[in-house]
Short mmCIF file of C-alpha atoms in Angstrom, two decimals:
data_model
loop_
_atom_site.label_atom_id
_atom_site.label_comp_id
_atom_site.label_asym_id
_atom_site.label_seq_id
_atom_site.Cartn_x
_atom_site.Cartn_y
_atom_site.Cartn_z
CA MET A 1 47.93 -85.33 43.20
CA GLU A 2 49.62 -83.69 46.22
CA GLN A 3 52.06 -81.66 44.10
CA VAL A 4 49.49 -80.55 41.53
CA ARG A 5 49.06 -76.78 41.22
CA ALA A 6 47.23 -76.52 37.89
CA LEU A 7 44.37 -78.46 36.30
CA VAL A 8 44.28 -78.23 32.51
CA PHE A 9 41.21 -79.41 30.65
CA ASP A 10 40.39 -81.05 27.40
CA VAL A 11 37.39 -79.04 26.15
CA PHE A 12 35.45 -80.63 23.24
CA GLY A 13 33.49 -83.42 24.89
CA THR A 14 34.99 -82.96 28.35
CA VAL A 15 33.88 -79.38 29.19
CA VAL A 16 31.26 -78.80 26.50
CA ASP A 17 28.82 -80.86 24.43
CA TRP A 18 30.04 -80.24 20.88
CA ARG A 19 27.58 -82.62 19.18
CA GLU A 20 24.36 -81.00 20.39
CA GLY A 21 25.80 -77.49 20.01
CA VAL A 22 26.90 -77.97 16.41
CA ALA A 23 23.66 -79.77 15.53
CA ARG A 24 21.60 -76.93 17.04
CA ASP A 25 23.30 -74.38 14.76
CA ALA A 26 23.48 -76.66 11.70
CA ALA A 27 19.70 -77.38 11.75
CA PRO A 28 18.45 -73.92 10.64
CA PHE A 29 21.36 -73.63 8.17
CA LEU A 30 20.47 -76.94 6.49
CA GLU A 31 16.81 -76.01 6.45
CA ARG A 32 17.55 -72.62 4.80
CA HIS A 33 19.43 -74.45 2.09
CA GLY A 34 16.58 -76.89 1.44
CA ARG A 35 18.30 -79.81 3.12
CA ALA A 36 16.07 -80.50 6.10
CA ASP A 37 16.50 -84.17 5.09
CA ILE A 38 20.02 -84.19 6.59
CA ASP A 39 20.06 -85.11 10.28
CA PRO A 40 21.87 -82.22 12.03
CA ARG A 41 23.53 -84.63 14.52
CA ALA A 42 24.83 -86.78 11.67
CA PHE A 43 26.09 -83.56 10.05
CA ALA A 44 27.89 -82.67 13.32
CA ASP A 45 29.41 -86.16 13.44
CA ALA A 46 30.57 -85.90 9.82
CA TRP A 47 32.16 -82.49 10.50
CA ARG A 48 33.87 -83.87 13.59
CA ARG A 49 35.19 -86.93 11.71
CA ARG A 50 37.40 -84.60 9.68
CA TYR A 51 38.92 -83.10 12.85
CA GLN A 52 41.71 -85.60 13.60
CA PRO A 53 42.84 -86.03 9.97
CA ALA A 54 43.07 -82.23 9.54
CA MET A 55 45.21 -81.83 12.67
CA GLU A 56 47.32 -84.81 11.62
CA GLU A 57 48.56 -82.77 8.65
CA CYS A 58 50.01 -80.27 11.14
CA ARG A 59 51.26 -82.87 13.63
CA SER A 60 53.13 -84.71 10.91
CA GLY A 61 54.84 -81.54 9.72
CA ARG A 62 53.28 -81.77 6.26
CA ARG A 63 51.59 -78.46 7.04
CA PRO A 64 52.68 -75.67 9.42
CA PHE A 65 50.67 -75.25 12.60
CA THR A 66 47.30 -73.84 11.55
CA ARG A 67 44.67 -72.70 14.06
CA LEU A 68 41.55 -74.77 14.50
CA ASP A 69 39.12 -72.09 13.24
CA ILE A 70 40.78 -72.44 9.83
CA LEU A 71 40.77 -76.27 9.89
CA HIS A 72 37.12 -76.23 11.00
CA ARG A 73 36.27 -73.95 8.10
CA GLU A 74 38.03 -76.13 5.52
CA ASN A 75 36.33 -79.18 7.01
CA LEU A 76 32.95 -77.46 6.83
CA GLU A 77 33.37 -76.81 3.13
CA ALA A 78 34.35 -80.44 2.58
CA VAL A 79 31.43 -81.81 4.56
CA LEU A 80 29.02 -79.53 2.71
CA ARG A 81 30.34 -80.88 -0.60
CA ASP A 82 29.98 -84.44 0.75
CA HIS A 83 26.31 -83.65 1.30
CA GLY A 84 25.84 -82.20 -2.18
CA LEU A 85 25.95 -78.54 -1.12
CA ASP A 86 28.28 -76.10 -2.91
CA PRO A 87 30.04 -73.86 -0.36
CA ALA A 88 30.96 -71.39 -3.14
CA ALA A 89 27.24 -70.71 -3.60
CA ILE A 90 26.77 -69.79 0.08
CA ALA A 91 27.50 -66.30 1.45
CA GLU A 92 30.86 -65.98 3.19
CA ALA A 93 29.22 -64.46 6.29
CA GLU A 94 26.84 -67.41 6.56
CA LEU A 95 29.65 -69.98 6.37
CA ASP A 96 31.63 -68.02 8.95
CA GLU A 97 28.61 -67.84 11.24
CA LEU A 98 28.10 -71.62 11.06
CA ASN A 99 31.83 -72.21 11.55
CA ARG A 100 31.54 -70.26 14.78
CA ALA A 101 29.09 -72.84 16.13
CA TRP A 102 32.25 -74.25 17.76
CA HIS A 103 32.56 -70.96 19.71
CA ARG A 104 28.99 -71.34 21.01
CA LEU A 105 28.99 -74.82 22.55
CA ASP A 106 27.15 -75.32 25.82
CA PRO A 107 28.88 -76.74 28.90
CA TRP A 108 27.67 -79.98 30.45
CA PRO A 109 25.31 -79.26 33.39
CA ASP A 110 28.01 -79.83 36.05
CA THR A 111 30.81 -77.92 34.28
CA VAL A 112 30.50 -74.37 35.64
CA ALA A 113 29.73 -75.45 39.21
CA GLY A 114 32.65 -77.87 39.21
CA LEU A 115 35.13 -75.43 37.66
CA THR A 116 34.16 -72.73 40.13
CA ARG A 117 34.98 -75.03 43.05
CA LEU A 118 38.21 -76.30 41.46
CA LYS A 119 39.36 -72.72 40.77
CA ALA A 120 39.47 -71.92 44.48
CA ARG A 121 42.30 -74.40 44.95
CA TYR A 122 43.96 -74.81 41.54
CA ILE A 123 44.94 -72.79 38.50
CA ILE A 124 42.39 -73.87 35.88
CA ALA A 125 42.89 -73.49 32.12
CA PRO A 126 41.87 -75.26 28.93
CA LEU A 127 44.48 -77.43 27.23
CA SER A 128 42.44 -77.82 24.09
CA ASN A 129 43.13 -78.11 20.41
CA GLY A 130 40.72 -75.19 20.03
CA ASN A 131 42.33 -71.84 19.26
CA VAL A 132 42.41 -68.95 21.72
CA ALA A 133 39.57 -66.91 20.16
CA LEU A 134 37.32 -69.99 19.99
CA LEU A 135 37.97 -70.89 23.64
CA LEU A 136 37.68 -67.30 24.82
CA ASN A 137 34.38 -66.66 23.03
CA MET A 138 33.07 -69.98 24.36
CA ALA A 139 34.11 -69.11 27.91
CA LYS A 140 32.61 -65.63 27.75
CA ARG A 141 29.26 -66.97 26.50
CA ALA A 142 29.10 -69.98 28.83
CA GLY A 143 30.62 -68.38 31.93
CA LEU A 144 33.60 -70.76 32.13
CA PRO A 145 35.81 -69.18 34.83
CA TRP A 146 39.26 -70.00 33.36
CA ASP A 147 42.36 -68.40 34.87
CA ALA A 148 44.02 -68.38 31.44
CA ILE A 149 43.35 -69.66 27.92
CA LEU A 150 46.03 -72.15 26.94
CA GLY A 151 46.19 -74.99 24.45
CA ALA A 152 47.42 -75.93 21.02
CA GLU A 153 47.63 -72.40 19.60
CA VAL A 154 49.73 -71.11 22.50
CA ALA A 155 51.90 -74.26 22.46
CA GLN A 156 51.93 -74.29 18.64
CA ALA A 157 51.37 -78.07 18.67
CA TYR A 158 48.25 -80.22 18.55
CA LYS A 159 47.55 -82.90 21.17
CA PRO A 160 48.57 -85.65 21.52
CA ARG A 161 52.01 -84.33 20.46
CA PRO A 162 54.17 -84.18 23.62
CA GLU A 163 54.94 -80.49 22.97
CA ALA A 164 51.29 -79.60 23.60
CA TYR A 165 51.50 -80.90 27.19
CA LEU A 166 55.13 -80.01 27.96
CA ARG A 167 55.03 -76.45 26.62
CA THR A 168 51.80 -75.81 28.51
CA ALA A 169 53.43 -76.86 31.81
CA ASP A 170 56.48 -74.75 30.95
CA ILE A 171 54.37 -71.67 30.16
CA LEU A 172 52.66 -72.13 33.53
CA GLY A 173 56.10 -72.13 35.16
CA LEU A 174 55.41 -75.64 36.50
CA ARG A 175 57.00 -79.05 36.22
CA PRO A 176 54.90 -81.70 34.42
CA GLU A 177 54.04 -83.47 37.69
CA GLN A 178 52.59 -80.20 39.03
CA VAL A 179 49.98 -80.22 36.25
CA ALA A 180 47.02 -82.60 35.85
CA LEU A 181 45.05 -83.10 32.66
CA VAL A 182 41.29 -83.52 33.05
CA ALA A 183 39.79 -85.33 30.07
CA ALA A 184 37.01 -87.67 29.01
CA HIS A 185 39.34 -89.38 26.54
CA ASN A 186 41.72 -92.17 27.54
CA GLY A 187 44.06 -91.44 24.63
CA ASP A 188 44.57 -87.83 25.70
CA LEU A 189 45.29 -88.93 29.29
CA LYS A 190 47.73 -91.58 28.07
CA ALA A 191 49.72 -88.99 26.12
CA ALA A 192 49.69 -86.60 29.10
CA ARG A 193 50.89 -89.35 31.44
CA GLY A 194 53.65 -90.15 28.97
CA CYS A 195 54.85 -86.56 29.47
CA GLY A 196 54.77 -86.82 33.27
CA LEU A 197 51.48 -85.00 33.91
CA ARG A 198 48.94 -86.26 36.42
CA THR A 199 45.63 -87.53 35.03
CA CYS A 200 41.92 -87.15 35.88
CA PHE A 201 39.30 -89.07 33.90
CA VAL A 202 35.76 -87.72 33.81
CA ALA A 203 33.32 -89.95 31.93
CA ARG A 204 31.17 -88.23 29.30
CA PRO A 205 29.14 -91.19 28.03
CA ARG A 206 26.84 -89.04 25.84
CA GLU A 207 29.52 -87.08 24.00
CA HIS A 208 28.81 -89.08 20.83
CA GLY A 209 25.11 -89.49 21.55
CA PRO A 210 23.11 -92.39 22.99
CA GLY A 211 25.01 -95.09 21.08
CA GLN A 212 28.48 -94.18 22.31
CA THR A 213 30.86 -97.12 22.57
CA THR A 214 34.22 -95.39 23.31
CA ASP A 215 35.69 -93.91 26.49
CA LEU A 216 32.85 -95.21 28.64
CA ALA A 217 35.33 -96.26 31.34
CA PRO A 218 38.95 -95.62 32.27
CA SER A 219 41.42 -97.76 30.32
CA GLU A 220 44.21 -97.34 32.89
CA ALA A 221 44.49 -96.53 36.60
CA TRP A 222 44.32 -92.75 36.19
CA ASP A 223 45.18 -90.67 39.26
CA VAL A 224 41.55 -89.64 39.71
CA VAL A 225 38.38 -91.06 38.16
CA ALA A 226 35.23 -88.96 38.54
CA THR A 227 31.67 -89.08 37.24
CA ASP A 228 31.54 -85.32 36.54
CA PHE A 229 33.25 -82.03 37.48
CA VAL A 230 31.39 -81.67 40.78
CA ASP A 231 32.47 -85.19 41.74
CA LEU A 232 36.02 -84.27 40.66
CA ALA A 233 35.93 -81.21 42.94
CA ALA A 234 34.75 -83.39 45.84
CA LYS A 235 37.45 -86.00 45.18
CA LEU A 236 40.09 -83.24 45.15
CA ARG A 237 38.63 -81.80 48.38
CA CYS A 238 37.66 -78.49 46.78
CA MET B 1 35.53 -46.92 19.92
CA GLU B 2 32.26 -48.17 18.36
CA GLN B 3 33.89 -51.18 16.70
CA VAL B 4 36.01 -52.19 19.70
CA ARG B 5 35.36 -55.70 21.02
CA ALA B 6 38.44 -56.26 23.19
CA LEU B 7 40.35 -54.08 25.62
CA VAL B 8 43.95 -55.16 26.15
CA PHE B 9 45.95 -53.72 29.00
CA ASP B 10 49.47 -52.72 29.74
CA VAL B 11 50.07 -54.15 33.22
CA PHE B 12 53.21 -52.85 35.00
CA GLY B 13 52.25 -49.35 36.09
CA THR B 14 48.83 -49.35 34.41
CA VAL B 15 47.08 -52.22 36.23
CA VAL B 16 49.44 -52.74 39.19
CA ASP B 17 51.88 -50.68 41.24
CA TRP B 18 55.21 -52.39 40.57
CA ARG B 19 57.36 -49.94 42.54
CA GLU B 20 55.65 -50.35 45.91
CA GLY B 21 55.22 -54.11 45.40
CA VAL B 22 58.84 -54.77 44.57
CA ALA B 23 60.03 -52.45 47.37
CA ARG B 24 57.79 -54.26 49.88
CA ASP B 25 59.41 -57.61 49.08
CA ALA B 26 62.94 -56.23 48.67
CA ALA B 27 62.94 -54.58 52.13
CA PRO B 28 63.11 -57.78 54.28
CA PHE B 29 65.54 -59.36 51.78
CA LEU B 30 67.95 -56.42 52.01
CA GLU B 31 67.62 -56.39 55.79
CA ARG B 32 68.39 -60.14 56.03
CA HIS B 33 71.55 -59.54 54.03
CA GLY B 34 72.71 -56.69 56.26
CA ARG B 35 71.87 -53.96 53.76
CA ALA B 36 69.08 -52.05 55.47
CA ASP B 37 70.95 -48.96 54.26
CA ILE B 38 69.65 -49.49 50.71
CA ASP B 39 66.32 -47.76 50.10
CA PRO B 40 63.97 -50.52 48.84
CA ARG B 41 62.22 -48.11 46.44
CA ALA B 42 65.56 -47.08 44.95
CA PHE B 43 66.35 -50.80 44.66
CA ALA B 44 63.05 -51.33 42.81
CA ASP B 45 63.86 -48.40 40.51
CA ALA B 46 67.33 -49.81 39.80
CA TRP B 47 65.89 -53.23 39.02
CA ARG B 48 63.30 -51.65 36.71
CA ARG B 49 65.93 -49.55 34.90
CA ARG B 50 67.38 -52.78 33.53
CA TYR B 51 64.00 -53.84 32.10
CA GLN B 52 64.00 -52.03 28.75
CA PRO B 53 67.66 -52.77 27.88
CA ALA B 54 67.13 -56.49 28.61
CA MET B 55 64.08 -56.67 26.33
CA GLU B 56 65.92 -54.65 23.69
CA GLU B 57 68.32 -57.59 23.26
CA CYS B 58 65.35 -59.71 22.20
CA ARG B 59 63.63 -57.00 20.15
CA SER B 60 66.79 -56.38 18.16
CA GLY B 61 67.22 -60.07 17.37
CA ARG B 62 70.56 -60.27 19.16
CA ARG B 63 68.91 -62.77 21.50
CA PRO B 64 65.95 -65.11 20.86
CA PHE B 65 62.69 -64.24 22.60
CA THR B 66 63.23 -64.96 26.30
CA ARG B 67 60.44 -64.78 28.86
CA LEU B 68 60.42 -61.94 31.35
CA ASP B 69 60.89 -64.14 34.46
CA ILE B 70 64.33 -65.02 33.11
CA LEU B 71 65.22 -61.42 32.20
CA HIS B 72 64.02 -60.27 35.64
CA ARG B 73 66.20 -62.88 37.29
CA GLU B 74 69.31 -61.88 35.32
CA ASN B 75 68.58 -58.22 36.09
CA LEU B 76 68.18 -59.03 39.78
CA GLU B 77 71.62 -60.61 39.90
CA ALA B 78 73.11 -57.59 38.14
CA VAL B 79 71.43 -55.10 40.44
CA LEU B 80 72.56 -57.04 43.51
CA ARG B 81 76.14 -56.89 42.23
CA ASP B 82 75.72 -53.15 41.58
CA HIS B 83 74.86 -52.82 45.28
CA GLY B 84 77.85 -54.89 46.41
CA LEU B 85 75.91 -58.10 47.08
CA ASP B 86 77.12 -61.40 45.58
CA PRO B 87 74.15 -63.36 44.15
CA ALA B 88 76.23 -66.56 44.11
CA ALA B 89 76.39 -66.35 47.92
CA ILE B 90 72.58 -66.25 48.24
CA ALA B 91 70.42 -69.38 48.22
CA GLU B 92 68.76 -70.12 44.87
CA ALA B 93 65.33 -70.40 46.53
CA GLU B 94 65.72 -66.97 48.11
CA LEU B 95 66.63 -65.32 44.80
CA ASP B 96 63.73 -67.06 43.10
CA GLU B 97 61.36 -65.92 45.83
CA LEU B 98 62.46 -62.29 45.45
CA ASN B 99 62.27 -62.58 41.65
CA ARG B 100 58.64 -63.58 42.07
CA ALA B 101 57.89 -60.22 43.69
CA TRP B 102 56.79 -59.31 40.15
CA HIS B 103 54.08 -62.02 40.44
CA ARG B 104 52.79 -60.44 43.68
CA LEU B 105 52.18 -56.83 42.69
CA ASP B 106 49.08 -55.13 44.04
CA PRO B 107 46.53 -53.51 41.74
CA TRP B 108 45.79 -49.80 41.99
CA PRO B 109 42.68 -49.20 44.16
CA ASP B 110 40.35 -48.72 41.15
CA THR B 111 41.68 -51.64 39.06
CA VAL B 112 39.45 -54.57 40.08
CA ALA B 113 36.24 -52.53 40.23
CA GLY B 114 36.98 -50.99 36.83
CA LEU B 115 37.95 -54.27 35.15
CA THR B 116 34.84 -55.98 36.50
CA ARG B 117 32.63 -53.34 34.88
CA LEU B 118 34.60 -53.34 31.61
CA LYS B 119 34.42 -57.15 31.41
CA ALA B 120 30.62 -57.04 31.13
CA ARG B 121 30.89 -55.31 27.75
CA TYR B 122 34.35 -56.18 26.39
CA ILE B 123 36.82 -59.02 26.21
CA ILE B 124 39.55 -57.98 28.68
CA ALA B 125 43.09 -59.35 28.64
CA PRO B 126 46.57 -58.17 29.53
CA LEU B 127 48.86 -57.20 26.65
CA SER B 128 51.93 -57.05 28.84
CA ASN B 129 55.59 -57.81 28.46
CA GLY B 130 55.14 -60.04 31.52
CA ASN B 131 55.09 -63.79 30.83
CA VAL B 132 51.99 -65.94 31.19
CA ALA B 133 52.88 -67.49 34.58
CA LEU B 134 53.74 -64.08 36.04
CA LEU B 135 50.46 -62.53 34.84
CA LEU B 136 48.41 -65.56 35.85
CA ASN B 137 49.85 -65.74 39.38
CA MET B 138 49.36 -61.99 39.74
CA ALA B 139 45.74 -62.23 38.57
CA LYS B 140 44.95 -65.15 40.87
CA ARG B 141 46.40 -63.34 43.92
CA ALA B 142 44.88 -59.94 43.14
CA GLY B 143 41.54 -61.09 41.73
CA LEU B 144 42.06 -59.56 38.27
CA PRO B 145 39.14 -60.97 36.24
CA TRP B 146 40.88 -61.40 32.86
CA ASP B 147 39.12 -63.34 30.09
CA ALA B 148 42.50 -64.58 28.82
CA ILE B 149 46.19 -64.04 29.51
CA LEU B 150 47.88 -62.61 26.43
CA GLY B 151 51.02 -60.57 25.85
CA ALA B 152 54.62 -60.82 24.77
CA GLU B 153 55.09 -64.51 25.53
CA VAL B 154 52.03 -65.56 23.52
CA ALA B 155 52.95 -63.16 20.69
CA GLN B 156 56.67 -64.05 21.02
CA ALA B 157 57.55 -60.37 20.68
CA TYR B 158 58.09 -57.58 23.19
CA LYS B 159 56.22 -54.28 22.98
CA PRO B 160 56.63 -51.87 21.31
CA ARG B 161 57.43 -54.22 18.40
CA PRO B 162 54.40 -54.16 16.05
CA GLU B 163 54.14 -57.97 16.25
CA ALA B 164 53.17 -57.73 19.92
CA TYR B 165 50.04 -55.73 19.05
CA LEU B 166 49.20 -57.29 15.68
CA ARG B 167 49.59 -60.92 16.75
CA THR B 168 47.48 -60.25 19.85
CA ALA B 169 44.63 -58.93 17.69
CA ASP B 170 45.04 -61.87 15.32
CA ILE B 171 44.95 -64.41 18.17
CA LEU B 172 41.75 -62.75 19.40
CA GLY B 173 40.28 -63.24 15.92
CA LEU B 174 39.85 -59.47 15.61
CA ARG B 175 41.02 -56.72 13.28
CA PRO B 176 43.38 -54.14 14.87
CA GLU B 177 40.64 -51.49 14.98
CA GLN B 178 38.46 -53.87 17.01
CA VAL B 179 41.05 -53.86 19.81
CA ALA B 180 41.91 -50.97 22.14
CA LEU B 181 45.06 -50.76 24.24
CA VAL B 182 44.65 -49.32 27.74
CA ALA B 183 47.95 -47.93 29.05
CA ALA B 184 49.46 -45.29 31.29
CA HIS B 185 52.36 -44.85 28.87
CA ASN B 186 52.18 -42.60 25.82
CA GLY B 187 54.90 -44.57 24.01
CA ASP B 188 52.97 -47.83 24.28
CA LEU B 189 49.81 -46.13 22.96
CA LYS B 190 51.73 -44.53 20.09
CA ALA B 191 53.04 -47.95 18.99
CA ALA B 192 49.54 -49.47 19.29
CA ARG B 193 48.02 -46.64 17.23
CA GLY B 194 50.72 -47.18 14.63
CA CYS B 195 49.38 -50.74 14.26
CA GLY B 196 45.77 -49.58 13.91
CA LEU B 197 44.57 -50.30 17.45
CA ARG B 198 42.36 -47.88 19.38
CA THR B 199 43.92 -46.18 22.40
CA CYS B 200 42.86 -45.41 25.98
CA PHE B 201 45.16 -43.39 28.26
CA VAL B 202 44.78 -43.79 32.01
CA ALA B 203 47.06 -41.51 34.03
CA ARG B 204 49.11 -43.20 36.77
CA PRO B 205 50.98 -40.21 38.17
CA ARG B 206 52.48 -42.15 41.11
CA GLU B 207 53.88 -45.11 39.16
CA HIS B 208 57.40 -43.79 39.66
CA GLY B 209 56.71 -42.31 43.08
CA PRO B 210 55.96 -38.75 44.19
CA GLY B 211 58.56 -37.15 41.91
CA GLN B 212 57.25 -38.58 38.64
CA THR B 213 57.82 -36.36 35.60
CA THR B 214 56.80 -38.65 32.71
CA ASP B 215 53.42 -39.69 31.32
CA LEU B 216 51.55 -37.24 33.55
CA ALA B 217 49.31 -36.24 30.65
CA PRO B 218 48.36 -37.56 27.22
CA SER B 219 50.89 -36.63 24.51
CA GLU B 220 48.39 -37.11 21.66
CA ALA B 221 44.62 -37.08 21.23
CA TRP B 222 44.06 -40.68 22.31
CA ASP B 223 40.60 -42.12 21.67
CA VAL B 224 39.76 -42.07 25.39
CA VAL B 225 41.51 -40.30 28.26
CA ALA B 226 40.50 -41.39 31.78
CA THR B 227 41.65 -40.68 35.32
CA ASP B 228 41.38 -44.34 36.41
CA PHE B 229 39.70 -47.63 35.42
CA VAL B 230 36.36 -46.73 37.00
CA ASP B 231 36.36 -43.47 35.03
CA LEU B 232 37.29 -45.48 31.91
CA ALA B 233 34.31 -47.80 32.51
CA ALA B 234 32.02 -44.78 32.86
CA LYS B 235 33.41 -43.16 29.69
CA LEU B 236 32.85 -46.44 27.79
CA ARG B 237 29.30 -46.67 29.22
CA CYS B 238 29.97 -49.91 31.10
#
């Protein structure tokens, strides 16, 4: 980690708790539409299950790069239909408002304190599949002190495509080994390592709720393994 | 200005003083190479005179979009030759270090205080022809509290091409009229207005030194006219 100048962060799950945030905003929506029987966390999980397949259309080249706000919105309409709700019968503004739940996710308790310490020594920026407006609105609301907003939209490629990591390093004016990815997901770190980036694993064992079975521990010897962002700052002597 | 959610800023001349910053770093370089006879401010002016023609190659389509660090570096070599210095005889690291003078420009005295106030009410981001790494390194050194780093490299178009303004608004998830450009240059504001953005003129009468003759006053009825960023914050009730 001696050469590292910039830390770039996975966001959904690593920086913020998407499941509780989406569920919090889905609950009153479902209730308004007479569907208080649907568990808002299960609704969040169902919405999120459509995330990778939607991006895969872009990664594969079957569809041009399309920002996440648009994929999220298409996925929302599909998940509503799956639950017997007709999106065409719901006001556009209301769908848009719920879609923006992804802009209003709360950070994990250690996130802001850890980022603030890390920022004193490193360039810090998201390297997320979220689009710029989503990440910027999230940062503004949550007080995430990013130096820049990077990620899939700026790189025009979704992780784990190599271009997402390599173009981000290039835009920063750095070589891959001068950039470290911080993520709670072993797969993301593996792809970053494959591109020459350094890797920091931070466990987020409640990302998928109390029954989580994935990414509970590092799957490889990542350069740094930390329990949260404050521990990461301590391990990097920030 | 009622609808405006984001303020985007021209940077060279508007946010920072490029002439004094470049001259400060050019002076010891010229001295080391036995050319203390060259006025460092005149050297800065000569370097800057090659800025618009270099970007024009990209705007016109004769050259693909090329980030400003590379154009600056080519222009540096040309301006050294114009002054009888052979860039090939100078160490690569030394040329690169001088080229990064553009990453180390100081803000005007009111910049940080003004931006800090404006940030409480608006999204604030550069909309500069500078590339992301340049703007990020500048912000980190100078304490510019941007919410995001936008501009030509993210939009893949140099101002005053309409794409630079329109893609920036689109990336922010905003309509053009929800974005205001803050600039010390009437031409930049005219292009932004042509795209539907709102416009804020801040006079920087010393950008080109004591003899400046251009952009001393607004050339049109811009939406806001301010004497500096603190005045702009006051006029926008921040």
